Amino acid sequence: MYKDYWEIPGGYVETGGRLGPEGAEGDKVLYLFDGDQLGRDDLARIRLQPEELKSFAFFTPEQISEHTIPRLARRVIAVTEARAAASPVYLEHGRRPGTEAA
């Protein structure tokens, strides 16, 4: 595995791709979507790609900071707050623009 922390489901458009960044890394636009809750049948159908994933788990917003990198934890916490408010949220580096780093 190439990451030593938990990650959220997603993907990446490769550098130089039609929608991907140019150069070594480039600018990024990241989206988190609310997929609602999974039922028992949904969970039973989950199949992991063994070359990419070794397991999956669910964490509460209070637990997320213990399991992933700070900027991802900030994004996950912000999206749970946005879901509760039924409103999208814009972040830069996992923070609302104009807020100070903690």
PDB file of C-alpha atoms in Angstrom:
ATOM      1  CA  MET A   1       0.000   0.000   0.000  1.00  0.00           C
ATOM      2  CA  TYR A   2       1.297   3.438  -0.818  1.00  0.00           C
ATOM      3  CA  LYS A   3      -0.291   5.428   2.030  1.00  0.00           C
ATOM      4  CA  ASP A   4       0.245   4.969   5.742  1.00  0.00           C
ATOM      5  CA  TYR A   5      -3.072   6.571   6.723  1.00  0.00           C
ATOM      6  CA  TRP A   6      -6.769   6.003   6.028  1.00  0.00           C
ATOM      7  CA  GLU A   7      -8.170   7.652   2.912  1.00  0.00           C
ATOM      8  CA  ILE A   8     -11.696   8.356   1.701  1.00  0.00           C
ATOM      9  CA  PRO A   9     -13.110   6.662  -1.419  1.00  0.00           C
ATOM     10  CA  GLY A  10     -12.140   8.506  -4.543  1.00  0.00           C
ATOM     11  CA  GLY A  11      -9.769   8.721  -7.399  1.00  0.00           C
ATOM     12  CA  TYR A  12      -7.360  10.968  -9.197  1.00  0.00           C
ATOM     13  CA  VAL A  13      -7.127  12.255 -12.727  1.00  0.00           C
ATOM     14  CA  GLU A  14      -3.567  11.559 -13.795  1.00  0.00           C
ATOM     15  CA  THR A  15      -1.194  14.422 -14.600  1.00  0.00           C
ATOM     16  CA  GLY A  16      -1.478  15.417 -18.250  1.00  0.00           C
ATOM     17  CA  GLY A  17      -4.948  13.877 -18.577  1.00  0.00           C
ATOM     18  CA  ARG A  18      -7.738  15.821 -20.205  1.00  0.00           C
ATOM     19  CA  LEU A  19      -9.043  16.989 -16.821  1.00  0.00           C
ATOM     20  CA  GLY A  20      -5.850  16.466 -14.826  1.00  0.00           C
ATOM     21  CA  PRO A  21      -3.212  18.900 -13.619  1.00  0.00           C
ATOM     22  CA  GLU A  22      -0.224  19.732 -15.788  1.00  0.00           C
ATOM     23  CA  GLY A  23       3.344  19.372 -14.606  1.00  0.00           C
ATOM     24  CA  ALA A  24       4.510  17.485 -11.537  1.00  0.00           C
ATOM     25  CA  GLU A  25       1.428  18.168  -9.433  1.00  0.00           C
ATOM     26  CA  GLY A  26      -0.435  21.295 -10.489  1.00  0.00           C
ATOM     27  CA  ASP A  27      -3.511  22.831  -8.971  1.00  0.00           C
ATOM     28  CA  LYS A  28      -6.262  20.574  -7.702  1.00  0.00           C
ATOM     29  CA  VAL A  29      -9.989  20.818  -7.309  1.00  0.00           C
ATOM     30  CA  LEU A  30     -11.287  18.231  -4.850  1.00  0.00           C
ATOM     31  CA  TYR A  31     -14.924  17.314  -4.319  1.00  0.00           C
ATOM     32  CA  LEU A  32     -16.558  15.303  -1.562  1.00  0.00           C
ATOM     33  CA  PHE A  33     -20.032  14.025  -2.339  1.00  0.00           C
ATOM     34  CA  ASP A  34     -22.689  12.857   0.086  1.00  0.00           C
ATOM     35  CA  GLY A  35     -23.522   9.290  -0.899  1.00  0.00           C
ATOM     36  CA  ASP A  36     -26.086   8.874   1.882  1.00  0.00           C
ATOM     37  CA  GLN A  37     -25.954   5.861   4.188  1.00  0.00           C
ATOM     38  CA  LEU A  38     -25.159   2.318   3.145  1.00  0.00           C
ATOM     39  CA  GLY A  39     -27.546  -0.452   4.082  1.00  0.00           C
ATOM     40  CA  ARG A  40     -26.554  -4.022   4.991  1.00  0.00           C
ATOM     41  CA  ASP A  41     -27.010  -5.176   1.389  1.00  0.00           C
ATOM     42  CA  ASP A  42     -24.768  -2.339   0.150  1.00  0.00           C
ATOM     43  CA  LEU A  43     -22.047  -3.257   2.654  1.00  0.00           C
ATOM     44  CA  ALA A  44     -22.211  -6.921   1.628  1.00  0.00           C
ATOM     45  CA  ARG A  45     -21.550  -5.951  -2.014  1.00  0.00           C
ATOM     46  CA  ILE A  46     -18.352  -4.009  -1.305  1.00  0.00           C
ATOM     47  CA  ARG A  47     -15.384  -5.556  -3.136  1.00  0.00           C
ATOM     48  CA  LEU A  48     -11.911  -4.139  -2.561  1.00  0.00           C
ATOM     49  CA  GLN A  49      -9.175  -3.952  -5.174  1.00  0.00           C
ATOM     50  CA  PRO A  50      -6.451  -5.952  -3.371  1.00  0.00           C
ATOM     51  CA  GLU A  51      -3.607  -4.132  -5.150  1.00  0.00           C
ATOM     52  CA  GLU A  52      -4.934  -0.805  -3.839  1.00  0.00           C
ATOM     53  CA  LEU A  53      -6.928  -1.506  -0.673  1.00  0.00           C
ATOM     54  CA  LYS A  54      -6.495  -3.841   2.248  1.00  0.00           C
ATOM     55  CA  SER A  55      -9.647  -2.990   4.253  1.00  0.00           C
ATOM     56  CA  PHE A  56     -12.362  -0.449   4.860  1.00  0.00           C
ATOM     57  CA  ALA A  57     -13.827   1.061   7.998  1.00  0.00           C
ATOM     58  CA  PHE A  58     -16.207   3.771   9.104  1.00  0.00           C
ATOM     59  CA  PHE A  59     -15.220   6.474  11.580  1.00  0.00           C
ATOM     60  CA  THR A  60     -17.205   9.154  13.356  1.00  0.00           C
ATOM     61  CA  PRO A  61     -16.186  12.787  12.853  1.00  0.00           C
ATOM     62  CA  GLU A  62     -14.717  12.679  16.362  1.00  0.00           C
ATOM     63  CA  GLN A  63     -12.486   9.711  15.399  1.00  0.00           C
ATOM     64  CA  ILE A  64     -11.327  10.850  11.963  1.00  0.00           C
ATOM     65  CA  SER A  65      -8.356  12.934  13.150  1.00  0.00           C
ATOM     66  CA  GLU A  66      -6.839   9.818  14.742  1.00  0.00           C
ATOM     67  CA  HIS A  67      -6.866   7.928  11.436  1.00  0.00           C
ATOM     68  CA  THR A  68      -5.855  10.282   8.642  1.00  0.00           C
ATOM     69  CA  ILE A  69      -3.768  13.320   7.762  1.00  0.00           C
ATOM     70  CA  PRO A  70      -4.860  16.714   9.149  1.00  0.00           C
ATOM     71  CA  ARG A  71      -6.036  18.344   5.896  1.00  0.00           C
ATOM     72  CA  LEU A  72      -8.200  15.319   5.011  1.00  0.00           C
ATOM     73  CA  ALA A  73      -9.609  15.180   8.541  1.00  0.00           C
ATOM     74  CA  ARG A  74     -10.525  18.890   8.261  1.00  0.00           C
ATOM     75  CA  ARG A  75     -12.323  18.234   4.949  1.00  0.00           C
ATOM     76  CA  VAL A  76     -14.261  15.265   6.328  1.00  0.00           C
ATOM     77  CA  ILE A  77     -15.312  17.208   9.423  1.00  0.00           C
ATOM     78  CA  ALA A  78     -16.353  20.192   7.277  1.00  0.00           C
ATOM     79  CA  VAL A  79     -18.428  17.994   4.984  1.00  0.00           C
ATOM     80  CA  THR A  80     -20.268  16.430   7.932  1.00  0.00           C
ATOM     81  CA  GLU A  81     -21.079  19.939   9.156  1.00  0.00           C
ATOM     82  CA  ALA A  82     -22.192  20.936   5.638  1.00  0.00           C
ATOM     83  CA  ARG A  83     -24.439  17.870   5.477  1.00  0.00           C
ATOM     84  CA  ALA A  84     -26.059  18.799   8.783  1.00  0.00           C
ATOM     85  CA  ALA A  85     -26.663  22.325   7.453  1.00  0.00           C
ATOM     86  CA  ALA A  86     -27.828  20.993   4.035  1.00  0.00           C
ATOM     87  CA  SER A  87     -25.434  23.432   2.390  1.00  0.00           C
ATOM     88  CA  PRO A  88     -22.246  23.050   0.348  1.00  0.00           C
ATOM     89  CA  VAL A  89     -19.002  24.391   1.760  1.00  0.00           C
ATOM     90  CA  TYR A  90     -15.911  25.790   0.018  1.00  0.00           C
ATOM     91  CA  LEU A  91     -12.503  25.021   1.542  1.00  0.00           C
ATOM     92  CA  GLU A  92      -8.876  25.731   0.730  1.00  0.00           C
ATOM     93  CA  HIS A  93      -6.413  23.182   2.132  1.00  0.00           C
ATOM     94  CA  GLY A  94      -9.248  21.843   4.271  1.00  0.00           C
ATOM     95  CA  ARG A  95     -10.114  25.249   5.758  1.00  0.00           C
ATOM     96  CA  ARG A  96     -12.662  27.925   5.002  1.00  0.00           C
ATOM     97  CA  PRO A  97     -10.856  30.830   3.296  1.00  0.00           C
ATOM     98  CA  GLY A  98      -9.806  33.504   5.760  1.00  0.00           C
ATOM     99  CA  THR A  99      -9.556  31.190   8.753  1.00  0.00           C
ATOM    100  CA  GLU A 100      -6.245  30.747  10.482  1.00  0.00           C
ATOM    101  CA  ALA A 101      -4.365  27.469  10.712  1.00  0.00           C
ATOM    102  CA  ALA A 102      -4.813  25.798  14.069  1.00  0.00           C
TER     103      ALA A 102
END
